[in-house]
Tab-separated table of C-alpha atoms (C1' of nucleotides) in Angstrom:
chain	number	residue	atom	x	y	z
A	141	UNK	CA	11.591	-43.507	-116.247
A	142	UNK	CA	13.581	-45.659	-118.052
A	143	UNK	CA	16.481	-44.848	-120.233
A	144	UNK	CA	14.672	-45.729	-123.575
A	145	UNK	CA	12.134	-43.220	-122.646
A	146	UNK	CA	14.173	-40.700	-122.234
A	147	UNK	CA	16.008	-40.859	-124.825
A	148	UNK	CA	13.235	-40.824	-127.089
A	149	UNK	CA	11.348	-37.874	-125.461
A	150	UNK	CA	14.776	-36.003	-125.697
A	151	UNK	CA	14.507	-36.555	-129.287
A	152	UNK	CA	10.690	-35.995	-129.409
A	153	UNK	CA	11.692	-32.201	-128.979
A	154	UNK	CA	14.873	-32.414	-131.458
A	155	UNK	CA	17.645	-34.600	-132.888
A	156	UNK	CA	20.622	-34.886	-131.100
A	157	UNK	CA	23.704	-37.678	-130.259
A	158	UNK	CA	23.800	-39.840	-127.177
A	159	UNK	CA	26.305	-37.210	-125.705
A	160	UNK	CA	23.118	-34.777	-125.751
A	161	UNK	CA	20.866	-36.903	-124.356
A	162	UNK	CA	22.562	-37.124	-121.042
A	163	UNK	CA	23.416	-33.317	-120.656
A	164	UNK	CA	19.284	-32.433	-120.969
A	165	UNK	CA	19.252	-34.480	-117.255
A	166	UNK	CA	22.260	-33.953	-115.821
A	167	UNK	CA	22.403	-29.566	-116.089
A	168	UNK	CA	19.860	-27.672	-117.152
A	169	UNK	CA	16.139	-27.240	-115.212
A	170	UNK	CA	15.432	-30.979	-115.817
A	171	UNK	CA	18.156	-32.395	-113.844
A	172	UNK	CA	16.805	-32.712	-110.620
A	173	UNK	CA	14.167	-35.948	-111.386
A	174	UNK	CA	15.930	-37.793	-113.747
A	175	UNK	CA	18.972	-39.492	-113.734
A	176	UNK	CA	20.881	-41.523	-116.917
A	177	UNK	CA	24.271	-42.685	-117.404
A	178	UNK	CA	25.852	-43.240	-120.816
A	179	UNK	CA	26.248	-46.856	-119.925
A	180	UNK	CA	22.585	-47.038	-120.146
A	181	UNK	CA	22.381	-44.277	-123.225
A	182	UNK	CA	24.169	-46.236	-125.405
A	183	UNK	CA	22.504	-49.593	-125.419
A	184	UNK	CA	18.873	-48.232	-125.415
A	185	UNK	CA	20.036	-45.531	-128.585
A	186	UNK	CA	21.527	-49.071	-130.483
A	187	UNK	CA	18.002	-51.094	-128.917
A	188	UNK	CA	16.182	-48.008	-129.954
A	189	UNK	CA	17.863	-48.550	-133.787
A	190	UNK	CA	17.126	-51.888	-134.215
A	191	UNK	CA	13.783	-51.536	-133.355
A	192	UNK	CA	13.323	-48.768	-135.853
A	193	UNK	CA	12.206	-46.269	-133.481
A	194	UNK	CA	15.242	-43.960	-134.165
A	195	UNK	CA	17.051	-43.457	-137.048
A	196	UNK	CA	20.942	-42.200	-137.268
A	197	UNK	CA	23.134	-39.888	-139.192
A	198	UNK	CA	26.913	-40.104	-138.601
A	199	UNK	CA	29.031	-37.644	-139.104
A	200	UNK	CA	32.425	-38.355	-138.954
A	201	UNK	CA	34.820	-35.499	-137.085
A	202	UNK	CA	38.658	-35.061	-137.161
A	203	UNK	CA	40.200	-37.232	-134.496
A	204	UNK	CA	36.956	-37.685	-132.410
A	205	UNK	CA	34.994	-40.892	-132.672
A	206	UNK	CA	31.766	-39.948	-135.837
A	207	UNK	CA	28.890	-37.892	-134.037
A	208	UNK	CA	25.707	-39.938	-134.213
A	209	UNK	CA	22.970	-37.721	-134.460
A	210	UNK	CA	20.045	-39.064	-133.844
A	211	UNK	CA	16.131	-39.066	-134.511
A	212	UNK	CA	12.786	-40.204	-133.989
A	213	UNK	CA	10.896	-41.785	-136.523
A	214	UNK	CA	7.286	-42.058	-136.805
A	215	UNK	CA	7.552	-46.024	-135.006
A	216	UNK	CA	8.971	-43.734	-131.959
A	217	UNK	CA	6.605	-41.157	-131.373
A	218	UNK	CA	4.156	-44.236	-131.102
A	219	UNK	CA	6.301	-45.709	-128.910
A	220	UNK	CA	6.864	-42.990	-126.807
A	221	UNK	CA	3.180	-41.828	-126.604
A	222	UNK	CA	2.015	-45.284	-125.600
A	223	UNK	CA	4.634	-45.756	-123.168
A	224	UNK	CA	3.635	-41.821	-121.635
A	225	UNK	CA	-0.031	-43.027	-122.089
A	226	UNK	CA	0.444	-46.325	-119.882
A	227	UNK	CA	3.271	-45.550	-117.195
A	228	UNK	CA	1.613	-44.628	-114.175
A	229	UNK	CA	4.535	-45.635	-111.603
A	230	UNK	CA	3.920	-44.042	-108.676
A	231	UNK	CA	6.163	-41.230	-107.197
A	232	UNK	CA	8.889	-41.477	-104.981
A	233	UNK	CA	9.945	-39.342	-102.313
A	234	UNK	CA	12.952	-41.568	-101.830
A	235	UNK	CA	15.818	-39.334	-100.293
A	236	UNK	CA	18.438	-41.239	-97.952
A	237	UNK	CA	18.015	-37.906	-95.709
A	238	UNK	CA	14.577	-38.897	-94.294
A	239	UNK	CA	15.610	-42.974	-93.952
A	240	UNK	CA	18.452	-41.399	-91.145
A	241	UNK	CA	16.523	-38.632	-89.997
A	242	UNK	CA	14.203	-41.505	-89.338
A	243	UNK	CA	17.661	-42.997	-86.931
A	244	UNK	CA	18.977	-40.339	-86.287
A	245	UNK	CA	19.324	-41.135	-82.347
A	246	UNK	CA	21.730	-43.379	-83.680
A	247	UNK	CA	23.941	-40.348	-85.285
A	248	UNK	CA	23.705	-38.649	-82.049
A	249	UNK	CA	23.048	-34.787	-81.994
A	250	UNK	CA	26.023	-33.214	-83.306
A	251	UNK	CA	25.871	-35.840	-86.446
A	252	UNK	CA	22.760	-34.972	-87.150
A	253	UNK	CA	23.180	-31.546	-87.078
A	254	UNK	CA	25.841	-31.511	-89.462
A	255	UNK	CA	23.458	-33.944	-91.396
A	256	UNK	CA	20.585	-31.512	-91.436
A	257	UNK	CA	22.719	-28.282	-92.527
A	258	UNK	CA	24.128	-30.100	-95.202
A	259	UNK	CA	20.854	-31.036	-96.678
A	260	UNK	CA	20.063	-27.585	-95.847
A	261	UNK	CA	22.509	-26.457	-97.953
A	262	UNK	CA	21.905	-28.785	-101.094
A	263	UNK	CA	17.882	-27.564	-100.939
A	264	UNK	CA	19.650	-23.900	-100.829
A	265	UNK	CA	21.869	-24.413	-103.441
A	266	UNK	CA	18.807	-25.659	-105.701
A	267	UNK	CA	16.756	-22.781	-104.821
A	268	UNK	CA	18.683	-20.147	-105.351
A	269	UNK	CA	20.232	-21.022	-108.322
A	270	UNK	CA	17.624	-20.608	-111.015
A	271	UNK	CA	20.291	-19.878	-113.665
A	272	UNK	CA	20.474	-23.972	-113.792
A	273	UNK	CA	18.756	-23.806	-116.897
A	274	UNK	CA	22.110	-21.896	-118.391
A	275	UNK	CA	20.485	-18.586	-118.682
A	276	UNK	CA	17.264	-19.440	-120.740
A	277	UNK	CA	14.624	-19.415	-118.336
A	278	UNK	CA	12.442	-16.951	-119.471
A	279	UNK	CA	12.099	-18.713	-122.549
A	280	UNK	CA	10.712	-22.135	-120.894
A	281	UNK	CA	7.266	-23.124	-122.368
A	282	UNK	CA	4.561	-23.498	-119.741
A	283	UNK	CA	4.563	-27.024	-119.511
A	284	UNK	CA	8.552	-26.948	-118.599
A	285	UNK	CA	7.856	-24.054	-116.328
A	286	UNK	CA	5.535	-26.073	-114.689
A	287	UNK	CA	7.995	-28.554	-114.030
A	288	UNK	CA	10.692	-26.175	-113.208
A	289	UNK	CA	8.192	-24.804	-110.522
A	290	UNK	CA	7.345	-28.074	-109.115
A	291	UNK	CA	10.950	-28.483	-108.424
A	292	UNK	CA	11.427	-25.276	-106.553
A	293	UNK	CA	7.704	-25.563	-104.942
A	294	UNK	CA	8.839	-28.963	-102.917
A	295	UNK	CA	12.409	-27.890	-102.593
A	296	UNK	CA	10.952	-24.864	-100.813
A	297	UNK	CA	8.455	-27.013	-98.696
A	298	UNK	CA	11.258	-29.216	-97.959
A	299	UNK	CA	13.779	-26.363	-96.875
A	300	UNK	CA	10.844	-24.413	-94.818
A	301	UNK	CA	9.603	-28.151	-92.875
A	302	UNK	CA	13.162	-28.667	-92.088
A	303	UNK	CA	14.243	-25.718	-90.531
A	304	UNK	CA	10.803	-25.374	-88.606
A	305	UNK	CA	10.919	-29.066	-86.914
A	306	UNK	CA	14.236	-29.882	-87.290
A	307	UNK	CA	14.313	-29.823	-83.036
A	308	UNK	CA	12.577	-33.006	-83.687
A	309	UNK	CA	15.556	-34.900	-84.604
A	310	UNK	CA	17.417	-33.786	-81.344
A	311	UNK	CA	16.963	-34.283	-77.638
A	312	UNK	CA	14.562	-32.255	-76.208
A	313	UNK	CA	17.519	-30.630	-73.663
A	314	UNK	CA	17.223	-27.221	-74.667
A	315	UNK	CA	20.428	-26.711	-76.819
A	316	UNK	CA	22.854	-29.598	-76.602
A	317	UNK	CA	22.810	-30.142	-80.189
A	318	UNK	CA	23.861	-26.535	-81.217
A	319	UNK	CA	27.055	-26.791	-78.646
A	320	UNK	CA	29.847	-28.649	-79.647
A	321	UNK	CA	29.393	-31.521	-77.129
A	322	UNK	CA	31.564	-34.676	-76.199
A	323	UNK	CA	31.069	-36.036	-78.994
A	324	UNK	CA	32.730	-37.721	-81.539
A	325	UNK	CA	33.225	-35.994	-84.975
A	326	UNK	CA	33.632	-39.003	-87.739
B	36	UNK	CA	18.719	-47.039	-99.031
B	37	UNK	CA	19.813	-50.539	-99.561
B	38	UNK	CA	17.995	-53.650	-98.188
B	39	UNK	CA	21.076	-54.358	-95.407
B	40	UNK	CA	20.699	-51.300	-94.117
B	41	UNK	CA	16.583	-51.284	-93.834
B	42	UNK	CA	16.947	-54.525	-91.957
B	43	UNK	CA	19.739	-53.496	-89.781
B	44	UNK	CA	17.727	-50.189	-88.930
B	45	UNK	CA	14.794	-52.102	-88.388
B	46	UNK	CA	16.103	-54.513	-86.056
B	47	UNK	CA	17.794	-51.648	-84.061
B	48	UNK	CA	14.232	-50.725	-82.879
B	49	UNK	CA	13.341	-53.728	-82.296
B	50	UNK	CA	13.645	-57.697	-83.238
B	51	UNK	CA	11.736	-59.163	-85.929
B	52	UNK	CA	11.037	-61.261	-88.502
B	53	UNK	CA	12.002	-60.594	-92.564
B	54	UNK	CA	8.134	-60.728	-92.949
B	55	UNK	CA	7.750	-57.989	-90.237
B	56	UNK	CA	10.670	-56.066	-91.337
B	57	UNK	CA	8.866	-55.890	-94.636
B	58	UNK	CA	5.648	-54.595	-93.157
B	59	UNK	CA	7.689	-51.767	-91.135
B	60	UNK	CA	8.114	-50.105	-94.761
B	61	UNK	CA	5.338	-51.774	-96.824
B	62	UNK	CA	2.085	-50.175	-94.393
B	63	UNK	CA	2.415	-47.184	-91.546
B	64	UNK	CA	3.925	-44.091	-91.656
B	65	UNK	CA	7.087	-44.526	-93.257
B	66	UNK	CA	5.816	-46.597	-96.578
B	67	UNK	CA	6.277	-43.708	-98.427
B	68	UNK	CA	9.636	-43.309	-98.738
B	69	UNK	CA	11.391	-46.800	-98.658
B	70	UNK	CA	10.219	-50.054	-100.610
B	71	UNK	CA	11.259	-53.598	-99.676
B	72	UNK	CA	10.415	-56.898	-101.189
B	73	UNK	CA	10.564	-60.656	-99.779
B	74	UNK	CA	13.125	-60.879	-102.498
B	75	UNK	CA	15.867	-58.660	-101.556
B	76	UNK	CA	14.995	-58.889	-97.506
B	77	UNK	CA	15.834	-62.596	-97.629
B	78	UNK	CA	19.227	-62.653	-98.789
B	79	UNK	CA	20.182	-59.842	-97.220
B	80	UNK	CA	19.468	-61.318	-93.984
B	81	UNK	CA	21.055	-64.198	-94.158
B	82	UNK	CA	24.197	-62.112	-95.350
B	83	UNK	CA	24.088	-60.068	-92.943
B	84	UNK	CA	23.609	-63.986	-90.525
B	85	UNK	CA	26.883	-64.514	-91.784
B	86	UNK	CA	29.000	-61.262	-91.776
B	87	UNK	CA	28.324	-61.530	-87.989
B	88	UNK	CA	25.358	-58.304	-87.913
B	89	UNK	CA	22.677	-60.186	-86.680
B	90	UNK	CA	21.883	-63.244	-85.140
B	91	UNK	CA	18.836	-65.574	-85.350
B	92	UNK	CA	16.084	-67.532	-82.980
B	93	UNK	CA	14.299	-70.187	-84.953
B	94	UNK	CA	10.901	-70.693	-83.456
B	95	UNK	CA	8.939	-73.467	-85.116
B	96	UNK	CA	5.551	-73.187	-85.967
B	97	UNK	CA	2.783	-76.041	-86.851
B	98	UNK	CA	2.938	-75.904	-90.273
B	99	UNK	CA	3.775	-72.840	-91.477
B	100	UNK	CA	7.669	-72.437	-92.091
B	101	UNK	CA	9.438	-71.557	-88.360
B	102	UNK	CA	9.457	-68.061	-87.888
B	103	UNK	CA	13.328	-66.790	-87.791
B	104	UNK	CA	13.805	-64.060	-85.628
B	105	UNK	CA	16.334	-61.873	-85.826
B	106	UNK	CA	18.223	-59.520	-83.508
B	107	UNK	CA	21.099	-57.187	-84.444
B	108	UNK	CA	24.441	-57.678	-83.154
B	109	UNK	CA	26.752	-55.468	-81.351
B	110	UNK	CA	28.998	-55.523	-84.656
B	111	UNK	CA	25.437	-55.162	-86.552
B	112	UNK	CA	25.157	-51.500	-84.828
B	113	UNK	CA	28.271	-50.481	-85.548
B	114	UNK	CA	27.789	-51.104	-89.318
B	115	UNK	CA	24.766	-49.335	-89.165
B	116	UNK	CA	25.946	-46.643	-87.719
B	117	UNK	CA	29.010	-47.058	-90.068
B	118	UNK	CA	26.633	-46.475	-93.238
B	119	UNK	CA	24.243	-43.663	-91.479
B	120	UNK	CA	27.127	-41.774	-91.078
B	121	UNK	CA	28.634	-42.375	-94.378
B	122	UNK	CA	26.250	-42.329	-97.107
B	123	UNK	CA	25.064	-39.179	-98.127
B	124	UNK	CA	23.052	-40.119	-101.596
B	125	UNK	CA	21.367	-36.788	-103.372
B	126	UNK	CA	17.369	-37.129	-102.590
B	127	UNK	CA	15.403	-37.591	-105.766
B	128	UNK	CA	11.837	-36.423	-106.339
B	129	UNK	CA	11.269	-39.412	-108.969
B	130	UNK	CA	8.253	-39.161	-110.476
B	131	UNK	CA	7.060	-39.904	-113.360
B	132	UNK	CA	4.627	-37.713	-112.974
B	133	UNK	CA	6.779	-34.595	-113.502
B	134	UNK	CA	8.164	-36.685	-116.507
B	135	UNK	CA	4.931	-37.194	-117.988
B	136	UNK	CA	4.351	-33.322	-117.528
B	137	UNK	CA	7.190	-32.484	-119.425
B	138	UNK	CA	6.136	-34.061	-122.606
B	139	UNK	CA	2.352	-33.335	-121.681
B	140	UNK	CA	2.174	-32.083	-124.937
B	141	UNK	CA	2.086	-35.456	-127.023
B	142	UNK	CA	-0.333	-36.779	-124.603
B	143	UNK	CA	-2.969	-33.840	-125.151
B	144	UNK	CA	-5.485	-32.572	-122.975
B	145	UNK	CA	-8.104	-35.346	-122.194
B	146	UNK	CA	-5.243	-37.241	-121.386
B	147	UNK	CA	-2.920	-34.823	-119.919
B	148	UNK	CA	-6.228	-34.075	-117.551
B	149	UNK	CA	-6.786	-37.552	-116.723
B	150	UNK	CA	-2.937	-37.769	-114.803
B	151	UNK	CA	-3.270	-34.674	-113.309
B	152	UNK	CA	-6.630	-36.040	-111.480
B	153	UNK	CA	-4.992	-38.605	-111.102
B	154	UNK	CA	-2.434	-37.419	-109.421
B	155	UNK	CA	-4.018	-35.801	-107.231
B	156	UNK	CA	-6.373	-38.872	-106.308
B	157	UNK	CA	-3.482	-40.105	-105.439
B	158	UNK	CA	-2.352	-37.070	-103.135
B	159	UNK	CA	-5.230	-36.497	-101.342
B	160	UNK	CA	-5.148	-40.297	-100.534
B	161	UNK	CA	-1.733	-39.979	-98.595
B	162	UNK	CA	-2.190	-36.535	-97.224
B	163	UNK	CA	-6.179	-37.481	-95.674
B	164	UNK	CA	-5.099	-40.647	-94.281
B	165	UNK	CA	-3.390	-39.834	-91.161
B	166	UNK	CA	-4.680	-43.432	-89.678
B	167	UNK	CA	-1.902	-45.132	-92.483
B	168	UNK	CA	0.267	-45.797	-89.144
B	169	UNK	CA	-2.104	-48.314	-87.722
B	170	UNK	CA	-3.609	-45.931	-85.191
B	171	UNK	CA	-0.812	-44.687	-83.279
B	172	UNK	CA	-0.386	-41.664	-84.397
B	173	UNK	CA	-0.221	-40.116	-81.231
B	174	UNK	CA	2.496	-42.407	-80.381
B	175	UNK	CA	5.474	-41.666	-82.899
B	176	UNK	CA	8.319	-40.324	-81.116
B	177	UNK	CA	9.449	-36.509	-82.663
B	178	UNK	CA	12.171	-37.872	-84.750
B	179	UNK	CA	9.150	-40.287	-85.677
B	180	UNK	CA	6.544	-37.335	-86.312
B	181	UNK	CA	9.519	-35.298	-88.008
B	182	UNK	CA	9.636	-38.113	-90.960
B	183	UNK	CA	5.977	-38.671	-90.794
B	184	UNK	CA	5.174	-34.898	-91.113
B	185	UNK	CA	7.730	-34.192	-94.070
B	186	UNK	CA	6.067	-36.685	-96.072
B	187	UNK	CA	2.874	-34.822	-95.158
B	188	UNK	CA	4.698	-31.199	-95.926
B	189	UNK	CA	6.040	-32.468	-99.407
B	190	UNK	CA	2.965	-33.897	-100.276
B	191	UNK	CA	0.416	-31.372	-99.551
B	192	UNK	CA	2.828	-28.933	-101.696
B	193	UNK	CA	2.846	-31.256	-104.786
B	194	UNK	CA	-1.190	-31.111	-104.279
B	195	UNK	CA	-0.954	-26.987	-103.750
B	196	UNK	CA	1.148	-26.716	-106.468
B	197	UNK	CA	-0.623	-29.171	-108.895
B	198	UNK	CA	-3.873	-27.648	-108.647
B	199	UNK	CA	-2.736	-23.853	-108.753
B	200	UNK	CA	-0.472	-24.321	-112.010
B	201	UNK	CA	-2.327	-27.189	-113.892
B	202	UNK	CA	-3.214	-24.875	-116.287
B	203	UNK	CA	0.085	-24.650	-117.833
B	204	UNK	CA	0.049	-28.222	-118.962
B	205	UNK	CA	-3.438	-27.419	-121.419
B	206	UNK	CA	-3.177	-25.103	-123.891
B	207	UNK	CA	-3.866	-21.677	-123.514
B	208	UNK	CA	-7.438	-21.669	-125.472
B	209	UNK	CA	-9.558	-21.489	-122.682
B	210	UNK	CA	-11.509	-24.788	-121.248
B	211	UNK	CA	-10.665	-27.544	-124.209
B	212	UNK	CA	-8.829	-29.453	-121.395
B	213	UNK	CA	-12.053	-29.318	-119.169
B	214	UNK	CA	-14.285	-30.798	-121.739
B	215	UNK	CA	-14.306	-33.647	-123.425
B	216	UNK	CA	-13.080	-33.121	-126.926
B	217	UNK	CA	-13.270	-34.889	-130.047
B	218	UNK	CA	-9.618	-36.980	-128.419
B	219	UNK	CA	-9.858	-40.460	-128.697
B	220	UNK	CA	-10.188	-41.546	-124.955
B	221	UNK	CA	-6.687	-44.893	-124.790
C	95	DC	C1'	-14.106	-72.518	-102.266
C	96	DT	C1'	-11.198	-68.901	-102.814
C	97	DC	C1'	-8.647	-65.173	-101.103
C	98	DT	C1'	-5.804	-63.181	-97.698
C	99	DA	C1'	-2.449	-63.304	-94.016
C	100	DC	C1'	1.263	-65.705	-92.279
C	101	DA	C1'	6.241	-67.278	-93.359
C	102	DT	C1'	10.528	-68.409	-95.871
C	103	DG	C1'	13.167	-68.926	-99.687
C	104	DT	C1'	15.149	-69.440	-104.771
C	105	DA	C1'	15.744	-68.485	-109.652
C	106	DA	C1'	15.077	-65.966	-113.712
C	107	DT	C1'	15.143	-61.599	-115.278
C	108	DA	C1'	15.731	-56.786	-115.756
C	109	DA	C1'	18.077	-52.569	-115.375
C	110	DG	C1'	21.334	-49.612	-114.222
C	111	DT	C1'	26.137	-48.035	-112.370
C	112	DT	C1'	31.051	-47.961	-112.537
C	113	DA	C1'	35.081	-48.475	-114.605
C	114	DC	C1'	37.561	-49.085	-118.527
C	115	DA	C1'	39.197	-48.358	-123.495
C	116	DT	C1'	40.115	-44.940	-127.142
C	117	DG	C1'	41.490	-40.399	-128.684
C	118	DA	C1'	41.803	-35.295	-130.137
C	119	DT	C1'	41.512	-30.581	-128.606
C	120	DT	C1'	41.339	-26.673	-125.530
C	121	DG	C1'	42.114	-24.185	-121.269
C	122	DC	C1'	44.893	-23.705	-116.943
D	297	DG	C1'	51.839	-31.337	-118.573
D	298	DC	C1'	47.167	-32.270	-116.705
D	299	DA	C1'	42.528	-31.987	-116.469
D	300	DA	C1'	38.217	-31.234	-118.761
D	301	DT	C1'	35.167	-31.388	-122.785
D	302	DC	C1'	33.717	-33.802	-126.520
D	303	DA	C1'	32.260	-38.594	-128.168
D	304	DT	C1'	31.213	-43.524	-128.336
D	305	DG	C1'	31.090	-47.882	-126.608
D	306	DT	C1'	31.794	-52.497	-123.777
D	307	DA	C1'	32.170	-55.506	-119.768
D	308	DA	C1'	31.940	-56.526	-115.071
D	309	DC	C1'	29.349	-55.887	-111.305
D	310	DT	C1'	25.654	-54.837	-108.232
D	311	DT	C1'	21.039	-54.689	-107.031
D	312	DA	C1'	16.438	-55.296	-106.978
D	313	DT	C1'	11.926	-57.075	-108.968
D	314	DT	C1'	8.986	-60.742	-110.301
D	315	DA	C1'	7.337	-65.013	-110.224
D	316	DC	C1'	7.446	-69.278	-108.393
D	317	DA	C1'	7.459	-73.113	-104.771
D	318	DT	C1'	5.588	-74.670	-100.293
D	319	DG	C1'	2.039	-74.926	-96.777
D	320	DT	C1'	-1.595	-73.741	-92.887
D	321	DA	C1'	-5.521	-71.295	-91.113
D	322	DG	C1'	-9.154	-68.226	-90.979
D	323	DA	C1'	-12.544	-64.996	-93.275
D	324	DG	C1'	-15.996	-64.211	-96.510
DNA sequence: CTCTACATGTAATAAGTTACATGATTGC
DNA sequence: GCAATCATGTAACTTATTACATGTAGAG
């Protein structure tokens, strides 16, 4: 979704700076599907402004360069309904992982082993870790728990496919792959 | 992935032509996880022509432009290689789907009901349409099938998980969402 | 007669990432 | 003292998408 988007579903739910904005994707339960860099914040908050969609309140601070708090005016929650109302770009299962999986007779069998136990490892991490949210999970709404599920649903899929056809990706010797072979470690 | 590297891993199979590198990714089993246009194949082609990674037969056709077909180099392999071994992006599950869900609530139920059908149109399109690899299924090699089934696996958990917690994107009143209320329809 | 497939390529445009610039405060 | 957090912003760079330009041949 793009960054003007975001930022003006983030401030849909409440008002908050450009600082904000990025820490909703980047911890929390959200972080996994989006992605947004203040390079991109910043411009769409100041786009945002001239267009009238937000409005800002600055409050200057000691030392540190004047919070802008932000908020959505009635031109945003237009905005940011039709925009939710029209969008219909279709999903993307786009993970580098699959693209080498996809070569990995080129990594050989003890590269791709390493390769497959470290994704192993990031879909672990994910799973078992549902205090991402920083502690408030029980207080999700449904439509965030759905979301939160979804997450956890396909990282689950993804962890249980992988470790029941990952002898796929190797040569069907028996178990030169899980011996340290001739190989050359990068 | 980037666009040198899709080429480069293409023409590792086999050689080919940008057009047919395009359709490797654009149709068949593997479309749903990489995306390539005429636009970005081009160029980084005839980069890769002159950085040494491929080299090119021109064979001239009556009247349509001569078909250029490429085969990787020796030096081609090795960046390959190079960049399988290397790159290690974080997989993203981006869609806009689960963005949409998230702020489900200023798109209200009609609407809200009309994605997730949607959606799921969309699904059970992928998952029941096992003849997307031009009919030889039977063929893929396992690394092949292993990349072929995931996308299967993910997918038919996004549909699972859809249709068993839909319900937390309506509000809890009972069966507004399934009928159609007094919304305007967009 | 028009649309699609074949086949390559360029240019305008869009959008985002990375790195930089600034600067105080707090924890290690 | 050094890194991290807070806080905003700009500029350079990379990358890809879209639309266009060109042109034939076959299918409907």
């Amino acid at each position: 979704m793009d960054t003007k988007t975001i930022c003006l579903a983030v401030l849909s739910q409440s008002d908050a700076t450009g600082y904000e904005i990025k820490g909703v994707f980047e911890e929390g339960p959200f972080s996994y599907f989006q992605d947004v860099s203040f390079g991109s914040i910043y411009p769409a908050l100041n786009r945002a402004l001239e267009d009238g969609l937000v409005s800002v309140t600055e409050l200057p601070q000691a030392g540190r360069p004047g919070k802008k708090i932000y908020a959505i005016t009635a031109a945003g929650r237009d905005a940011l309904c039709d925009t939710l109302r029209k969008e219909t770009a279709p999903d993307r299962v786009t993970c580098d992982f699959l693209f080498k999986a996809l070569f990995s007779h080129l990594l050989g069998p003890v590269a791709t082993n390493a390769m497959v136990d470290q994704r192993l490892a990031e879909l672990n991490e994910h799973i078992d870790r549902p205090e991402g949210c920083g502690g408030g999970l029980e207080q999700l709404e449904p439509r965030e728990a759905f979301v939160f599920g979804f997450g956890h649903a396909i990282h689950s899929a993804m962890r249980t496919y992988i470790e029941e056809n990952r002898d796929k990706l190797l040569p069907a010797d028996g178990d030169i792959g899980r011996t340290i072979s001739t190989e050359a470690a990068d």
